[in-house]
Amino acid sequence: MNFANIELEKNENIAIVLIHRPQVLNALEARDLGLVNSVVEADVLLEETKTLARKIANKAPQALKCAKWAIHKSGEVSLQVGLDYEVLYSNLLFATKDNREGTRAFLEKRRPHFKGQ
């Protein structure tokens, strides 16, 4: 059983528990079950959301796209196929301008400026 299957089994178990609950989950319960990543107070929600959006926007878009695809597909394919895709995407991403920019930025001790290329 690979990691993705363990996660799917965990999610299935959570779903079974939830359908037997008479009440709706509150935010903290949802976080504790891993259904949401974090919980913040309403008065800081907008600023926290903007902070998260900035962090995501500063990442290499092509790498994020490939990583998201791999995560979503991981439960649908075998471990070997998942690893094969990882190698394929790593090779494709290695040839991008964003990869070169990330390496340069690291060596120059500055933040990278990714352009999705």
Tab-separated table of N, CA and C in Angstrom:
chain	number	residue	atom	x	y	z
A	1	MET	N	0.851	-1.176	0.000
A	1	MET	CA	0.000	0.000	0.000
A	1	MET	C	0.895	1.238	0.000
A	2	ASN	N	0.660	2.155	-0.925
A	2	ASN	CA	1.479	3.360	-0.975
A	2	ASN	C	0.847	4.486	-0.157
A	3	PHE	N	1.593	5.586	-0.033
A	3	PHE	CA	1.150	6.719	0.786
A	3	PHE	C	-0.223	7.220	0.366
A	4	ALA	N	-0.438	7.324	-0.932
A	4	ALA	CA	-1.721	7.832	-1.429
A	4	ALA	C	-2.874	6.949	-0.971
A	5	ASN	N	-2.679	5.638	-1.010
A	5	ASN	CA	-3.737	4.725	-0.584
A	5	ASN	C	-4.005	4.847	0.906
A	6	ILE	N	-2.952	5.070	1.691
A	6	ILE	CA	-3.141	5.276	3.129
A	6	ILE	C	-3.992	6.526	3.354
A	7	GLU	N	-3.683	7.593	2.620
A	7	GLU	CA	-4.463	8.825	2.757
A	7	GLU	C	-5.909	8.617	2.349
A	8	LEU	N	-6.133	7.890	1.259
A	8	LEU	CA	-7.504	7.628	0.821
A	8	LEU	C	-8.255	6.819	1.862
A	9	GLU	N	-7.595	5.833	2.446
A	9	GLU	CA	-8.227	5.018	3.484
A	9	GLU	C	-8.550	5.880	4.701
A	10	LYS	N	-7.627	6.753	5.087
A	10	LYS	CA	-7.853	7.658	6.212
A	10	LYS	C	-9.058	8.546	5.929
A	11	ASN	N	-9.111	9.119	4.731
A	11	ASN	CA	-10.227	9.986	4.372
A	11	ASN	C	-11.544	9.229	4.352
A	12	GLU	N	-11.507	7.990	3.914
A	12	GLU	CA	-12.721	7.171	3.900
A	12	GLU	C	-13.207	6.925	5.327
A	13	ASN	N	-12.277	6.663	6.223
A	13	ASN	CA	-12.644	6.456	7.626
A	13	ASN	C	-13.232	7.725	8.239
A	14	ILE	N	-12.664	8.861	7.918
A	14	ILE	CA	-13.204	10.132	8.408
A	14	ILE	C	-14.612	10.340	7.864
A	15	ALA	N	-14.798	10.064	6.583
A	15	ALA	CA	-16.125	10.238	5.969
A	15	ALA	C	-17.159	9.358	6.656
A	16	ILE	N	-16.792	8.127	6.982
A	16	ILE	CA	-17.729	7.224	7.661
A	16	ILE	C	-18.105	7.776	9.031
A	17	VAL	N	-17.130	8.290	9.761
A	17	VAL	CA	-17.419	8.892	11.074
A	17	VAL	C	-18.341	10.093	10.913
A	18	LEU	N	-18.076	10.922	9.932
A	18	LEU	CA	-18.849	12.153	9.763
A	18	LEU	C	-20.303	11.902	9.395
A	19	ILE	N	-20.574	10.880	8.594
A	19	ILE	CA	-21.965	10.649	8.203
A	19	ILE	C	-22.802	10.149	9.373
A	20	HIS	N	-22.154	9.670	10.422
A	20	HIS	CA	-22.877	9.201	11.597
A	20	HIS	C	-23.017	10.278	12.675
A	21	ARG	N	-22.451	11.446	12.440
A	21	ARG	CA	-22.545	12.539	13.425
A	21	ARG	C	-23.824	13.326	13.194
A	22	PRO	N	-24.545	13.623	14.248
A	22	PRO	CA	-25.759	14.412	14.076
A	22	PRO	C	-25.482	15.908	13.925
A	23	GLN	N	-24.322	16.370	14.378
A	23	GLN	CA	-24.040	17.810	14.324
A	23	GLN	C	-22.969	18.133	13.280
A	24	VAL	N	-22.925	19.378	12.902
A	24	VAL	CA	-21.944	19.881	11.950
A	24	VAL	C	-20.622	20.096	12.691
A	25	LEU	N	-19.522	19.863	12.009
A	25	LEU	CA	-18.205	20.114	12.600
A	25	LEU	C	-17.975	21.599	12.793
A	26	ASN	N	-17.274	21.944	13.856
A	26	ASN	CA	-16.808	23.327	13.960
A	26	ASN	C	-15.417	23.405	13.334
A	27	ALA	N	-14.885	24.591	13.236
A	27	ALA	CA	-13.608	24.803	12.538
A	27	ALA	C	-12.462	24.029	13.176
A	28	LEU	N	-12.396	24.010	14.489
A	28	LEU	CA	-11.299	23.310	15.163
A	28	LEU	C	-11.383	21.800	14.946
A	29	GLU	N	-12.593	21.259	14.963
A	29	GLU	CA	-12.757	19.832	14.693
A	29	GLU	C	-12.338	19.511	13.261
A	30	ALA	N	-12.710	20.361	12.324
A	30	ALA	CA	-12.327	20.154	10.931
A	30	ALA	C	-10.808	20.175	10.787
A	31	ARG	N	-10.157	21.095	11.490
A	31	ARG	CA	-8.692	21.143	11.447
A	31	ARG	C	-8.088	19.885	12.056
A	32	ASP	N	-8.614	19.461	13.204
A	32	ASP	CA	-8.076	18.284	13.874
A	32	ASP	C	-8.220	17.016	13.026
A	33	LEU	N	-9.245	16.970	12.190
A	33	LEU	CA	-9.442	15.827	11.296
A	33	LEU	C	-8.646	15.953	9.999
A	34	GLY	N	-7.992	17.078	9.811
A	34	GLY	CA	-7.207	17.280	8.599
A	34	GLY	C	-8.032	17.706	7.401
A	35	LEU	N	-9.256	18.179	7.647
A	35	LEU	CA	-10.111	18.614	6.546
A	35	LEU	C	-9.802	20.035	6.102
A	36	VAL	N	-9.228	20.819	6.997
A	36	VAL	CA	-8.760	22.167	6.659
A	36	VAL	C	-7.339	22.300	7.187
A	37	ASN	N	-6.557	23.182	6.582
A	37	ASN	CA	-5.156	23.324	6.960
A	37	ASN	C	-4.950	24.157	8.209
A	38	SER	N	-5.757	25.186	8.368
A	38	SER	CA	-5.585	26.055	9.530
A	38	SER	C	-6.893	26.748	9.852
A	39	VAL	N	-6.933	27.260	11.062
A	39	VAL	CA	-8.103	27.995	11.542
A	39	VAL	C	-7.596	29.303	12.126
A	40	VAL	N	-8.204	30.399	11.720
A	40	VAL	CA	-7.829	31.713	12.252
A	40	VAL	C	-9.083	32.449	12.699
A	41	GLU	N	-8.885	33.442	13.529
A	41	GLU	CA	-10.002	34.271	13.992
A	41	GLU	C	-10.533	35.092	12.817
A	42	ALA	N	-11.815	35.385	12.854
A	42	ALA	CA	-12.471	36.106	11.757
A	42	ALA	C	-11.830	37.464	11.489
A	43	ASP	N	-11.369	38.142	12.532
A	43	ASP	CA	-10.817	39.485	12.346
A	43	ASP	C	-9.468	39.498	11.635
A	44	VAL	N	-8.796	38.345	11.535
A	44	VAL	CA	-7.513	38.281	10.818
A	44	VAL	C	-7.602	37.411	9.567
A	45	LEU	N	-8.794	36.941	9.250
A	45	LEU	CA	-8.965	36.031	8.115
A	45	LEU	C	-8.486	36.639	6.802
A	46	LEU	N	-8.891	37.859	6.503
A	46	LEU	CA	-8.514	38.480	5.232
A	46	LEU	C	-6.997	38.635	5.132
A	47	GLU	N	-6.361	39.109	6.186
A	47	GLU	CA	-4.905	39.307	6.139
A	47	GLU	C	-4.177	37.973	6.028
A	48	GLU	N	-4.629	36.967	6.749
A	48	GLU	CA	-4.020	35.639	6.655
A	48	GLU	C	-4.186	35.062	5.253
A	49	THR	N	-5.347	35.286	4.665
A	49	THR	CA	-5.600	34.812	3.305
A	49	THR	C	-4.670	35.495	2.312
A	50	LYS	N	-4.501	36.794	2.460
A	50	LYS	CA	-3.593	37.537	1.578
A	50	LYS	C	-2.148	37.070	1.758
A	51	THR	N	-1.758	36.812	2.986
A	51	THR	CA	-0.399	36.333	3.251
A	51	THR	C	-0.162	34.992	2.569
A	52	LEU	N	-1.121	34.093	2.698
A	52	LEU	CA	-1.005	32.793	2.041
A	52	LEU	C	-0.971	32.947	0.525
A	53	ALA	N	-1.819	33.814	-0.009
A	53	ALA	CA	-1.843	34.041	-1.461
A	53	ALA	C	-0.499	34.575	-1.959
A	54	ARG	N	0.124	35.476	-1.195
A	54	ARG	CA	1.439	36.003	-1.587
A	54	ARG	C	2.492	34.893	-1.587
A	55	LYS	N	2.439	34.030	-0.582
A	55	LYS	CA	3.409	32.929	-0.516
A	55	LYS	C	3.250	32.009	-1.728
A	56	ILE	N	2.018	31.703	-2.079
A	56	ILE	CA	1.775	30.841	-3.239
A	56	ILE	C	2.213	31.537	-4.516
A	57	ALA	N	1.914	32.828	-4.633
A	57	ALA	CA	2.265	33.587	-5.841
A	57	ALA	C	3.772	33.689	-6.037
A	58	ASN	N	4.541	33.551	-4.968
A	58	ASN	CA	5.997	33.640	-5.064
A	58	ASN	C	6.649	32.321	-5.446
A	59	LYS	N	5.877	31.278	-5.582
A	59	LYS	CA	6.402	29.970	-5.974
A	59	LYS	C	6.460	29.867	-7.500
A	60	ALA	N	7.234	28.918	-7.973
A	60	ALA	CA	7.342	28.678	-9.414
A	60	ALA	C	6.034	28.054	-9.909
A	61	PRO	N	5.297	28.747	-10.785
A	61	PRO	CA	3.976	28.265	-11.187
A	61	PRO	C	3.977	26.900	-11.862
A	62	GLN	N	4.942	26.628	-12.703
A	62	GLN	CA	4.973	25.332	-13.385
A	62	GLN	C	5.229	24.199	-12.392
A	63	ALA	N	6.105	24.445	-11.428
A	63	ALA	CA	6.394	23.424	-10.417
A	63	ALA	C	5.159	23.169	-9.556
A	64	LEU	N	4.453	24.233	-9.199
A	64	LEU	CA	3.221	24.065	-8.421
A	64	LEU	C	2.183	23.260	-9.201
A	65	LYS	N	2.049	23.575	-10.467
A	65	LYS	CA	1.073	22.869	-11.304
A	65	LYS	C	1.400	21.374	-11.355
A	66	CYS	N	2.662	21.047	-11.568
A	66	CYS	CA	3.066	19.646	-11.636
A	66	CYS	C	2.866	18.955	-10.288
A	67	ALA	N	3.216	19.632	-9.211
A	67	ALA	CA	3.056	19.036	-7.884
A	67	ALA	C	1.586	18.793	-7.563
A	68	LYS	N	0.734	19.754	-7.878
A	68	LYS	CA	-0.701	19.580	-7.637
A	68	LYS	C	-1.251	18.428	-8.460
A	69	TRP	N	-0.832	18.330	-9.704
A	69	TRP	CA	-1.299	17.234	-10.555
A	69	TRP	C	-0.877	15.900	-9.951
A	70	ALA	N	0.376	15.821	-9.524
A	70	ALA	CA	0.885	14.571	-8.966
A	70	ALA	C	0.131	14.185	-7.695
A	71	ILE	N	-0.155	15.147	-6.862
A	71	ILE	CA	-0.896	14.866	-5.627
A	71	ILE	C	-2.290	14.360	-5.949
A	72	HIS	N	-2.974	15.013	-6.866
A	72	HIS	CA	-4.340	14.610	-7.215
A	72	HIS	C	-4.379	13.241	-7.891
A	73	LYS	N	-3.372	12.924	-8.666
A	73	LYS	CA	-3.354	11.654	-9.391
A	73	LYS	C	-2.784	10.506	-8.565
A	74	SER	N	-2.117	10.806	-7.454
A	74	SER	CA	-1.405	9.771	-6.707
A	74	SER	C	-2.310	8.638	-6.234
A	75	GLY	N	-3.560	8.922	-5.962
A	75	GLY	CA	-4.460	7.874	-5.527
A	75	GLY	C	-5.020	7.037	-6.655
A	76	GLU	N	-4.770	7.448	-7.885
A	76	GLU	CA	-5.335	6.755	-9.045
A	76	GLU	C	-4.346	5.835	-9.749
A	77	VAL	N	-3.069	5.956	-9.393
A	77	VAL	CA	-2.047	5.174	-10.093
A	77	VAL	C	-1.203	4.407	-9.075
A	78	SER	N	-0.455	3.440	-9.563
A	78	SER	CA	0.427	2.671	-8.681
A	78	SER	C	1.593	3.550	-8.232
A	79	LEU	N	2.272	3.100	-7.211
A	79	LEU	CA	3.445	3.823	-6.727
A	79	LEU	C	4.469	3.980	-7.837
A	80	GLN	N	4.717	2.923	-8.601
A	80	GLN	CA	5.720	2.986	-9.672
A	80	GLN	C	5.344	4.016	-10.731
A	81	VAL	N	4.087	4.036	-11.137
A	81	VAL	CA	3.646	5.022	-12.134
A	81	VAL	C	3.795	6.428	-11.557
A	82	GLY	N	3.447	6.597	-10.290
A	82	GLY	CA	3.613	7.904	-9.642
A	82	GLY	C	5.067	8.345	-9.636
A	83	LEU	N	5.965	7.436	-9.341
A	83	LEU	CA	7.390	7.750	-9.353
A	83	LEU	C	7.876	8.068	-10.762
A	84	ASP	N	7.351	7.344	-11.744
A	84	ASP	CA	7.714	7.617	-13.140
A	84	ASP	C	7.302	9.033	-13.539
A	85	TYR	N	6.097	9.424	-13.129
A	85	TYR	CA	5.645	10.791	-13.416
A	85	TYR	C	6.518	11.822	-12.703
A	86	GLU	N	6.934	11.494	-11.489
A	86	GLU	CA	7.795	12.415	-10.744
A	86	GLU	C	9.106	12.649	-11.485
A	87	VAL	N	9.684	11.584	-11.997
A	87	VAL	CA	10.928	11.704	-12.767
A	87	VAL	C	10.684	12.518	-14.040
A	88	LEU	N	9.599	12.223	-14.734
A	88	LEU	CA	9.268	12.945	-15.966
A	88	LEU	C	9.120	14.446	-15.690
A	89	TYR	N	8.331	14.786	-14.690
A	89	TYR	CA	8.123	16.206	-14.381
A	89	TYR	C	9.394	16.876	-13.877
A	90	SER	N	10.183	16.149	-13.099
A	90	SER	CA	11.457	16.721	-12.641
A	90	SER	C	12.343	17.069	-13.828
A	91	ASN	N	12.404	16.170	-14.790
A	91	ASN	CA	13.217	16.423	-15.981
A	91	ASN	C	12.677	17.606	-16.784
A	92	LEU	N	11.364	17.670	-16.938
A	92	LEU	CA	10.769	18.792	-17.680
A	92	LEU	C	11.010	20.113	-16.959
A	93	LEU	N	10.824	20.119	-15.651
A	93	LEU	CA	11.003	21.354	-14.882
A	93	LEU	C	12.461	21.781	-14.822
A	94	PHE	N	13.367	20.816	-14.872
A	94	PHE	CA	14.788	21.139	-14.819
A	94	PHE	C	15.197	22.030	-15.988
A	95	ALA	N	14.506	21.902	-17.106
A	95	ALA	CA	14.856	22.651	-18.315
A	95	ALA	C	14.194	24.027	-18.383
A	96	THR	N	13.466	24.439	-17.360
A	96	THR	CA	12.736	25.706	-17.431
A	96	THR	C	13.601	26.897	-17.008
A	97	LYS	N	13.196	28.060	-17.478
A	97	LYS	CA	13.855	29.302	-17.053
A	97	LYS	C	13.647	29.541	-15.560
A	98	ASP	N	12.481	29.143	-15.047
A	98	ASP	CA	12.230	29.308	-13.616
A	98	ASP	C	13.220	28.498	-12.781
A	99	ASN	N	13.602	27.325	-13.246
A	99	ASN	CA	14.594	26.532	-12.527
A	99	ASN	C	15.929	27.268	-12.474
A	100	ARG	N	16.325	27.810	-13.610
A	100	ARG	CA	17.589	28.569	-13.645
A	100	ARG	C	17.500	29.804	-12.747
A	101	GLU	N	16.348	30.474	-12.755
A	101	GLU	CA	16.164	31.653	-11.903
A	101	GLU	C	16.233	31.253	-10.430
A	102	GLY	N	15.613	30.142	-10.077
A	102	GLY	CA	15.652	29.682	-8.691
A	102	GLY	C	17.068	29.370	-8.232
A	103	THR	N	17.836	28.725	-9.096
A	103	THR	CA	19.220	28.404	-8.770
A	103	THR	C	20.053	29.671	-8.622
A	104	ARG	N	19.887	30.596	-9.573
A	104	ARG	CA	20.622	31.875	-9.500
A	104	ARG	C	20.275	32.629	-8.223
A	105	ALA	N	18.988	32.698	-7.920
A	105	ALA	CA	18.545	33.427	-6.730
A	105	ALA	C	19.139	32.809	-5.464
A	106	PHE	N	19.170	31.492	-5.412
A	106	PHE	CA	19.750	30.811	-4.250
A	106	PHE	C	21.230	31.167	-4.109
A	107	LEU	N	21.970	31.071	-5.202
A	107	LEU	CA	23.400	31.354	-5.157
A	107	LEU	C	23.687	32.820	-4.838
A	108	GLU	N	22.800	33.702	-5.294
A	108	GLU	CA	22.970	35.134	-5.051
A	108	GLU	C	22.306	35.581	-3.748
A	109	LYS	N	21.722	34.632	-3.012
A	109	LYS	CA	21.075	34.892	-1.728
A	109	LYS	C	19.997	35.980	-1.834
A	110	ARG	N	19.111	35.792	-2.813
A	110	ARG	CA	18.000	36.713	-3.015
A	110	ARG	C	16.739	35.914	-3.314
A	111	ARG	N	15.618	36.589	-3.285
A	111	ARG	CA	14.369	35.921	-3.623
A	111	ARG	C	14.269	35.725	-5.144
A	112	PRO	N	13.768	34.577	-5.552
A	112	PRO	CA	13.612	34.359	-6.993
A	112	PRO	C	12.404	35.120	-7.543
A	113	HIS	N	12.450	35.427	-8.815
A	113	HIS	CA	11.337	36.083	-9.510
A	113	HIS	C	10.878	35.147	-10.625
A	114	PHE	N	9.940	34.274	-10.287
A	114	PHE	CA	9.455	33.277	-11.242
A	114	PHE	C	8.463	33.894	-12.210
A	115	LYS	N	8.527	33.423	-13.461
A	115	LYS	CA	7.639	33.961	-14.496
A	115	LYS	C	6.814	32.876	-15.181
A	116	GLY	N	6.925	31.664	-14.708
A	116	GLY	CA	6.161	30.573	-15.340
A	116	GLY	C	6.736	30.130	-16.655
A	117	GLN	N	8.039	30.281	-16.818
A	117	GLN	CA	8.699	29.906	-18.074
A	117	GLN	C	9.684	28.792	-17.841
